[in-house]
Short mmCIF file of C-alpha atoms and ligand atoms in Angstrom, two decimals:
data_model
loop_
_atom_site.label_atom_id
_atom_site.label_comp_id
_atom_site.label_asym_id
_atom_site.label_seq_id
_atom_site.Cartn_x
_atom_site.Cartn_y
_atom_site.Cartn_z
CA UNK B 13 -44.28 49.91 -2.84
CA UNK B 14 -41.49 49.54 -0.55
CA UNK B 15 -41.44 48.26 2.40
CA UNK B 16 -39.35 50.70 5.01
CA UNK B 17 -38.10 48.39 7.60
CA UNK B 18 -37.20 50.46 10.69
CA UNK B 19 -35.44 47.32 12.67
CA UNK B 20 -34.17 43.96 10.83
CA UNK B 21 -36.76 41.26 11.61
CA UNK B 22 -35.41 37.98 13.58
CA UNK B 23 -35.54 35.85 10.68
CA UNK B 24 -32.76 38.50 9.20
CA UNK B 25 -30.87 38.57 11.57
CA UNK B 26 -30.60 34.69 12.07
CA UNK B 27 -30.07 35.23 8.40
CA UNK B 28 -26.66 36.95 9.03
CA UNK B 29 -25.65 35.34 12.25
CA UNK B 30 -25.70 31.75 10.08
CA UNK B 31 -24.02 33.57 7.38
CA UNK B 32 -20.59 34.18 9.30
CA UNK B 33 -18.18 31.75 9.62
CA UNK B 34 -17.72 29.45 12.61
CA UNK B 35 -14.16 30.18 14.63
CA UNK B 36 -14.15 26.22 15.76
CA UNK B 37 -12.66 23.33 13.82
CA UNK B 38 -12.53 19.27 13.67
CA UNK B 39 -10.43 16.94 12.05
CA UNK B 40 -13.30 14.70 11.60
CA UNK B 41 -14.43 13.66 8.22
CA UNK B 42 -18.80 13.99 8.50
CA UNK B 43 -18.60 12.31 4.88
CA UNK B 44 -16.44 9.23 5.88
CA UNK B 45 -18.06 5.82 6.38
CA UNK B 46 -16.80 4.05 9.84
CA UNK B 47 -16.47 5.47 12.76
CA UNK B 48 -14.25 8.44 14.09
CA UNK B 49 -13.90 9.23 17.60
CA UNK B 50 -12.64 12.48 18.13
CA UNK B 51 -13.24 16.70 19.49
CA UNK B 52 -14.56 20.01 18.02
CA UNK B 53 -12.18 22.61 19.23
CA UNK B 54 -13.16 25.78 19.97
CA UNK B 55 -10.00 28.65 19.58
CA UNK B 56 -9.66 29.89 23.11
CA UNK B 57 -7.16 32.43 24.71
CA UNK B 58 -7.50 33.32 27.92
CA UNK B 59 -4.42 34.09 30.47
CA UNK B 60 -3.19 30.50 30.71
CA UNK B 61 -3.10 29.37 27.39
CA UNK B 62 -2.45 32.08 24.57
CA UNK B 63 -3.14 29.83 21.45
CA UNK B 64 -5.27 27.28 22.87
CA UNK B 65 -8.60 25.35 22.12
CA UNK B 66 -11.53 24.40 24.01
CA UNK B 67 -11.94 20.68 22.79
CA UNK B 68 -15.65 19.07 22.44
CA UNK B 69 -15.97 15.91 22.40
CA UNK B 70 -17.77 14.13 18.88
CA UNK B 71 -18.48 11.19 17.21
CA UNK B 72 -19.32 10.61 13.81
CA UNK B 73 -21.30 7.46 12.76
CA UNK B 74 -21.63 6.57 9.24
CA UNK B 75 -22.53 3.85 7.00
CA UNK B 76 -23.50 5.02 3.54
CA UNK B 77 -26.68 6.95 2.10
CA UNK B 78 -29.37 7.17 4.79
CA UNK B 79 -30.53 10.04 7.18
CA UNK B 80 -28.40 11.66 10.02
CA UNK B 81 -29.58 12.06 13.25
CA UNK B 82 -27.67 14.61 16.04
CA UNK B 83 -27.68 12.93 19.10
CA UNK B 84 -26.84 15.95 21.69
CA UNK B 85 -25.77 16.01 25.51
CA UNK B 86 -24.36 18.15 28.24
CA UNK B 87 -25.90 21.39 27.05
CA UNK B 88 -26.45 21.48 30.71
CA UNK B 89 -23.12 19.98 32.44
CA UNK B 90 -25.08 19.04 35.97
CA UNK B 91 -27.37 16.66 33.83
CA UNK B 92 -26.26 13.30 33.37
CA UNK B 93 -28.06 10.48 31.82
CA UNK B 94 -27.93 11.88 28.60
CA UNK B 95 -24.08 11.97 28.39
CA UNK B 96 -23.90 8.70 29.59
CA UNK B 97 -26.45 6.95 27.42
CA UNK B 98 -24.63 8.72 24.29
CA UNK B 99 -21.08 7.78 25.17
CA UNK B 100 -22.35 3.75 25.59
CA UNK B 101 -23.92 4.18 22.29
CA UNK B 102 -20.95 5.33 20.83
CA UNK B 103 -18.74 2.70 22.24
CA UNK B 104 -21.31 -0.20 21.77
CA UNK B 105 -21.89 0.59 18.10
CA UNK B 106 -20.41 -1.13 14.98
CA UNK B 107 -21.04 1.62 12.18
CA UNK B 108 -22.07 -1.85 10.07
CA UNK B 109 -25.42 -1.85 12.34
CA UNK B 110 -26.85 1.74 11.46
CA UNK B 111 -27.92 2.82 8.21
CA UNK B 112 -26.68 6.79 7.30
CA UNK B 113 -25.24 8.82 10.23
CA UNK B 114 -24.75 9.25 13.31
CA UNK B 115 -23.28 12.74 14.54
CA UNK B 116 -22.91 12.19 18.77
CA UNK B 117 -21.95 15.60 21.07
CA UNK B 118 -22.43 13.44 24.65
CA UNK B 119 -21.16 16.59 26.20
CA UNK B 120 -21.82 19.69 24.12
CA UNK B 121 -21.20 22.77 26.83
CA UNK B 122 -17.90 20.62 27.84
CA UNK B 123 -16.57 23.64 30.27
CA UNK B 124 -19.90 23.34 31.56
CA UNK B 125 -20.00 19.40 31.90
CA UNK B 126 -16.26 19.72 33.50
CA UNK B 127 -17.46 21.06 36.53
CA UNK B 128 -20.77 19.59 36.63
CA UNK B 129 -22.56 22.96 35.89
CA UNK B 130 -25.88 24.21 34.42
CA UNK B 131 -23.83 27.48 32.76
CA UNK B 132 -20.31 27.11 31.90
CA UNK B 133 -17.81 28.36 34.42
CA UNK B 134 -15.78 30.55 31.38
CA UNK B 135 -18.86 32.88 30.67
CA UNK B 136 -21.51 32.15 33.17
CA UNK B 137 -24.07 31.20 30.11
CA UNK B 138 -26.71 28.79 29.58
CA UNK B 139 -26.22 27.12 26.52
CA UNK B 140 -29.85 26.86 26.37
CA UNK B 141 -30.71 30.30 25.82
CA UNK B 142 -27.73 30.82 23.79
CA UNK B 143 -29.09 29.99 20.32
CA UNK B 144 -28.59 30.56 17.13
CA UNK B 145 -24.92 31.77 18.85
CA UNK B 146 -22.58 34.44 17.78
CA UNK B 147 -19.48 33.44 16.06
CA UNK B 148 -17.59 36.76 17.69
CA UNK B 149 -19.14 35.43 21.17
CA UNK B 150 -18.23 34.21 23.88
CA UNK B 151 -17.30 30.34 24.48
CA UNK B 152 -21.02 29.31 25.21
CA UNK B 153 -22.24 31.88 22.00
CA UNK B 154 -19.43 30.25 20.01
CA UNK B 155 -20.49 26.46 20.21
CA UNK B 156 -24.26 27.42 19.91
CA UNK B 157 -23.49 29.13 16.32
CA UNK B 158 -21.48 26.37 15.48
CA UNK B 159 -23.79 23.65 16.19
CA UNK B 160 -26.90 25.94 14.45
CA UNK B 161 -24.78 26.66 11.37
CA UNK B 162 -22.70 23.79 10.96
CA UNK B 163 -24.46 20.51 12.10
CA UNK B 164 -28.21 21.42 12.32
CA UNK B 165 -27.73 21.67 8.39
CA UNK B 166 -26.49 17.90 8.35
CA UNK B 167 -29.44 16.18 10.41
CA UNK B 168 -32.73 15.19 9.12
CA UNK B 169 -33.37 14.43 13.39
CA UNK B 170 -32.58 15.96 16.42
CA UNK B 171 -32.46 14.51 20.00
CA UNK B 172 -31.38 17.27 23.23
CA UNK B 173 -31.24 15.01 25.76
CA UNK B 174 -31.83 16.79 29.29
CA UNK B 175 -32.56 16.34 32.85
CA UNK B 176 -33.86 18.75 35.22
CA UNK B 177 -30.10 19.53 36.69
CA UNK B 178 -28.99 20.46 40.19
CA UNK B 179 -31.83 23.27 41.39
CA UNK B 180 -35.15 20.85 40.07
CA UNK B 181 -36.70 17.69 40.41
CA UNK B 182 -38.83 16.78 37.53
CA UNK B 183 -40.80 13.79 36.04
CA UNK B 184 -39.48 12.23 33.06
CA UNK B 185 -40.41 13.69 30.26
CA UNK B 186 -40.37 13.90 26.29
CA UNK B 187 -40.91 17.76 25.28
CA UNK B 188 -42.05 19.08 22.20
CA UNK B 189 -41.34 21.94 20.40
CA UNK B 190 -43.75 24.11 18.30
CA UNK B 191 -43.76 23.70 14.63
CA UNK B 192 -46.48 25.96 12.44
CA UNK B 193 -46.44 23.45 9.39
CA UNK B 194 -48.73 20.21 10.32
CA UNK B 195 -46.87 17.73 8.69
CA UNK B 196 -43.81 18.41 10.44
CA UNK B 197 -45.80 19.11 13.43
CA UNK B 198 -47.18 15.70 13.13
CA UNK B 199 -43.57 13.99 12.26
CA UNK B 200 -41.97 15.56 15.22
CA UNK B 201 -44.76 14.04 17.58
CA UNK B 202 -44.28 10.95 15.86
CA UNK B 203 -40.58 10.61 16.38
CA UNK B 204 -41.15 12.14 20.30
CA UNK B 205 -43.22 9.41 21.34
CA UNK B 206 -40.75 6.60 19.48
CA UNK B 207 -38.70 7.59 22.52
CA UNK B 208 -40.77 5.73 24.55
CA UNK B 209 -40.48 8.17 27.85
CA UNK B 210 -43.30 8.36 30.33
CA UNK B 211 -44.99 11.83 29.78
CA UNK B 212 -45.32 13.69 26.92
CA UNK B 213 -45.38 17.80 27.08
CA UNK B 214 -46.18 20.04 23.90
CA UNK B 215 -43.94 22.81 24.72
CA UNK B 216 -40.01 23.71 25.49
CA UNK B 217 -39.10 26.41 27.86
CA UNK B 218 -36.83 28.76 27.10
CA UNK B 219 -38.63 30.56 23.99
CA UNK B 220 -36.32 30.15 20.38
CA UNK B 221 -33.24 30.10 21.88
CA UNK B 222 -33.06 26.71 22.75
CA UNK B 223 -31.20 24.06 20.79
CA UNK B 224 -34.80 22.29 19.43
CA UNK B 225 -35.54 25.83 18.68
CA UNK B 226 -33.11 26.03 16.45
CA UNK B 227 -33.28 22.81 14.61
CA UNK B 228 -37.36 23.78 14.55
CA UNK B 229 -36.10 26.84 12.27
CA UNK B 230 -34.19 24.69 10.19
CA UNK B 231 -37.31 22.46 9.99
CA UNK B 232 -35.53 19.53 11.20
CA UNK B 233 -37.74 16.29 13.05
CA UNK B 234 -36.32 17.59 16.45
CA UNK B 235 -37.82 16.69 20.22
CA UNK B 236 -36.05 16.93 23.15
CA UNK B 237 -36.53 14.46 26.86
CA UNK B 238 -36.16 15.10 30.10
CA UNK B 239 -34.56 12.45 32.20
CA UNK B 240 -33.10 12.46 35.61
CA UNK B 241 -33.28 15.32 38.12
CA UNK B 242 -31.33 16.86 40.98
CA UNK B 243 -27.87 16.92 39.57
CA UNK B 244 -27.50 12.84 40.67
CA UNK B 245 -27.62 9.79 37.86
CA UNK B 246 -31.00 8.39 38.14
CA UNK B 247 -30.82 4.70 36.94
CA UNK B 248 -34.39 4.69 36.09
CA UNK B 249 -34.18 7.68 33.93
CA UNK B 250 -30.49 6.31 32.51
CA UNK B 251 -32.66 2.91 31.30
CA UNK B 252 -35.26 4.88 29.61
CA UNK B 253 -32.44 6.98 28.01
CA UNK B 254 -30.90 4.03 26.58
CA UNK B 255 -34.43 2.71 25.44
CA UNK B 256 -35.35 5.74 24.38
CA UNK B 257 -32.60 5.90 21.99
CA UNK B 258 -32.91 2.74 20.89
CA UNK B 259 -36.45 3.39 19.67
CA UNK B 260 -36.00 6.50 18.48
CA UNK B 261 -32.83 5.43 16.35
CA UNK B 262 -34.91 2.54 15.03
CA UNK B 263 -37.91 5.36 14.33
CA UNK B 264 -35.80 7.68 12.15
CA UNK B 265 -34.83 4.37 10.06
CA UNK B 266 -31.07 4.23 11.17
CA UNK B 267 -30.80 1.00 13.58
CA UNK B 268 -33.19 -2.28 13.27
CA UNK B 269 -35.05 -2.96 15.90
CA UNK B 270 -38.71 -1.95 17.48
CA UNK B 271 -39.46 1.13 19.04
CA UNK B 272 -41.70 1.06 22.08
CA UNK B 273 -43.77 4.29 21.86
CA UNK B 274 -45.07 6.06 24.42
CA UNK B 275 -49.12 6.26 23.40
CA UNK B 276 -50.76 8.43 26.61
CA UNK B 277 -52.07 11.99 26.04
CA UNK B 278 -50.06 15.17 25.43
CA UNK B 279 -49.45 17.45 28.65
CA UNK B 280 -49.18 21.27 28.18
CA UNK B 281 -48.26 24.00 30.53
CA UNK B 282 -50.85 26.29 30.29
CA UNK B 283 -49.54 29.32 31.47
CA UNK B 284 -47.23 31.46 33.71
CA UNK B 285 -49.09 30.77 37.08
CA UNK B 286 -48.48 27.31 36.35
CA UNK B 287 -45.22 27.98 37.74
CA UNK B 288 -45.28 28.92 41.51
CA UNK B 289 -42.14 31.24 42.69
CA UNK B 290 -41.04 32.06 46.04
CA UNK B 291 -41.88 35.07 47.65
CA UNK B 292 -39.48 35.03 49.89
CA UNK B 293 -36.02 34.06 50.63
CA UNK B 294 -35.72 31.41 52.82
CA UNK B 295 -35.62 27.67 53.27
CA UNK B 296 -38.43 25.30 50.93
CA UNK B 297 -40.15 22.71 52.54
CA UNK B 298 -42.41 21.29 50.13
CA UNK B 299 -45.80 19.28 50.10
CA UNK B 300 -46.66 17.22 47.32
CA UNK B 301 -44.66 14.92 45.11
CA UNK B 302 -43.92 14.68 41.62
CA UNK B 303 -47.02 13.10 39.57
CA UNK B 304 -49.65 13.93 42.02
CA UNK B 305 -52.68 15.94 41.44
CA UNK B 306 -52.76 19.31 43.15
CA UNK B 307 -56.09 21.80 43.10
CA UNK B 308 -55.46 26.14 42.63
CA UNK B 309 -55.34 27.37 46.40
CA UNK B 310 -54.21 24.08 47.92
CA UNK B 311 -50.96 24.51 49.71
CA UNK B 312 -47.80 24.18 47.96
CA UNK B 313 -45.32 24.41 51.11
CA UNK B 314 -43.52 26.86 53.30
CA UNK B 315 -40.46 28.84 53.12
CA UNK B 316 -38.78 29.01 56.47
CA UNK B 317 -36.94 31.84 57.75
CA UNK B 318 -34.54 30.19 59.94
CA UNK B 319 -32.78 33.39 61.58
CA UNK B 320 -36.15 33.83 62.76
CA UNK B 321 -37.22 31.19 64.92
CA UNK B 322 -40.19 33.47 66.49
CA UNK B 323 -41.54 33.99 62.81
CA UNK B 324 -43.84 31.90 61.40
CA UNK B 325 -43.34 30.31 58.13
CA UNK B 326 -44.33 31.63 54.90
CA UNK B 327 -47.41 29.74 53.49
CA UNK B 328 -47.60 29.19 49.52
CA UNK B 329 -50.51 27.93 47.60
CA UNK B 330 -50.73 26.39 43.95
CA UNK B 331 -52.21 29.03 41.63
CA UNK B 332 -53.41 26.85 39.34
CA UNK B 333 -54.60 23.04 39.41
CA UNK B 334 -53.20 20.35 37.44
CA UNK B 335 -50.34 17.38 37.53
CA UNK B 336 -47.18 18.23 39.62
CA UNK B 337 -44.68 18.04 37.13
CA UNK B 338 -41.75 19.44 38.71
CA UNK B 339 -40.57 21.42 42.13
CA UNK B 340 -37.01 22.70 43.38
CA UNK B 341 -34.68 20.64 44.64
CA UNK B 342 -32.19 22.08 46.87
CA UNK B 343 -33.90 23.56 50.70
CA UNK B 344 -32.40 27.36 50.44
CA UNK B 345 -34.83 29.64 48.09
CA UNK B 346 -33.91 33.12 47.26
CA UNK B 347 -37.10 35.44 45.83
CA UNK B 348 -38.03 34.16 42.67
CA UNK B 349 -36.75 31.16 42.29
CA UNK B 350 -39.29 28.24 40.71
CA UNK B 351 -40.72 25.96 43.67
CA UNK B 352 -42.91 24.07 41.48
CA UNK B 353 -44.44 23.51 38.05
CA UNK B 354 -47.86 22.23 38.57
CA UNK B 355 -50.52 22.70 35.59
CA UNK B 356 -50.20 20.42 32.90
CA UNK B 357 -53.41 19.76 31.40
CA UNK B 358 -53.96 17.28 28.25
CA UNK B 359 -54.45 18.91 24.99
CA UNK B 360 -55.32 15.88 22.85
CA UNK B 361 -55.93 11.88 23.57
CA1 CA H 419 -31.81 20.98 31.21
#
């Protein structure tokens, strides 16, 4: 019989947004051995500049048969080790030393990374809740598509290398995405903990439309990492980014070397009152650090209202026990904003 479908299912319509043809173009060669240095550019007309591009930077990698791995950077433009680590790599590296491919976007969201930005300043999106895209999009839609239709298709691994950005401080930390088959399930953790990073969480914010989202769909070894936090260049985090890589790069079989992985427990947040919001707008002043142990009901911090000095402060508790994993960085809170991420509780040894 039939089946009457009312509304096209998501796997459809990822279907057709794949289908379409990407708007951006690069003079690269993804096939050529060496290595080429060069930009995706994105077709871009706005009121300065009638015929003009958006360009990306990229870096292609290669040195005959082998796998490819996508080495990706900047989603978020106020997050830097990442773009750092990948634009030494690229320098440093003879192609002669890798085996297969390298495919390097140090600074995917580039509008984004111009002005040191979470969201790009030419369409106010995230590029991390932007997947799989939209070819007829905007800017941010545009490069999402392109990466989900054009490159995900090329990798056998991808890397999204993060940070917590300008509005959180968070611990360093290797993230896993959810993957129904085991095997890949299994490969995935595999390749997250030849990264070497300090913590290990089984879950990515942000639902599917995330970058390792997408390369999850495509069933691609994918993991992404949290590194530095605050919008400054931690040069802790920016040596366990270059480690990391090593490592990982030596894991997926493409450089020589060792990886050092990381062999602790998996983390998990376990559930929305892990995160703790303000309820009111004001100015943060928080408690506890990042790493320690916190207990439901224990205090969090305050929110000051500082046009009021007769008013006491607002008092905020953690609703749910667990390691501190995270907590907002600048002092001015509106309503709603995240103050801290608290409960992550191990899963498996
Ligand atoms: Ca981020």
């Amino acid at each position: 019989m039939p089946v009457l479908r009312i509304w096209p299912r998501v796997s459809d319509t990822i279907d057709a947004i794949l289908g379409a043809p990407s708007p951006m173009r690069t003079d690269l060669d993804f096939d050529r051995d060496g290595k080429q240095i060069g930009e995706l550019q994105l077709p871009h007309s706005p009121h300065e500049d009638a015929w003009g591009v958006i360009p990306l930077p990229v870096a292609v990698l290669r040195n005959g048969a082998g796998p490819t791995a996508l080495l990706v950077g900047g989603v978020h433009g106020d997050e830097y080790e990442g773009p750092i680590a990948l634009s030494e790599l690229v320098r440093r590296l003879d192609p002669k030393q890798i085996r297969g491919r390298l495919i390097v976007l140090p600074a995917l969201n580039a509008p984004a990374v111009r002005v040191g930005r979470r969201t790009s300043p030419i369409d106010n999106l995230n590029l991390a809740r932007a997947f799989p895209g939209d070819p007829h999009g905007t800017p941010t839609r545009q490069i999402a598509h392109y990466v989900a239709r054009e490159l995900l298709p090329r990798a056998d691994f991808v890397l999204d290398l993060h940070a917590g950005g300008s509005s959180m401080e968070i611990m360093t930390v290797a993230l896993l995405g959810h993957h129904g088959d085991p095997d890949i399930a299994a490969r995935n953790e595999a390749a997250m903990r030849s990264f070497g990073a300090p913590l290990a969480l089984a879950g990515t914010p942000g639902g599917g439309r995330t970058l390792i989202a997408a390369a999850a769909r495509q069933d691609k070894i994918c993991f992404a990492v949290e590194l530095g936090c605050a919008g400054r260049v931690s040069p802790t985090a920016l040596a366990t980014a270059r480690s990391g890589l090593a490592g990982f790069l030596a894991h997926a079989g493409i450089m020589s070397g060792e990886a050092t992985p990381y062999t602790g427990p998996l983390w998990r947040i376990a559930g929305h009152d892990a995160f703790v919001y303000a309820p009111a707008a004001g100015v943060f002043e928080p408690i506890r650090a990042l790493g320690e142990d916190v207990a439901a009901g224990e205090p969090a911090g305050c929110i000051h209202d500082l046009s009021q000095p007769a008013r006491a402060p607002t008092q905020i508790s953690f609703r749910r026990g667990g390691l501190m994993l995270a907590r907002r960085a600048p002092g001015i809170v509106a309503r709603g904003n995240c103050l801290a991420v608290v409960t992550a509780q191990v899963i498996s040894v």
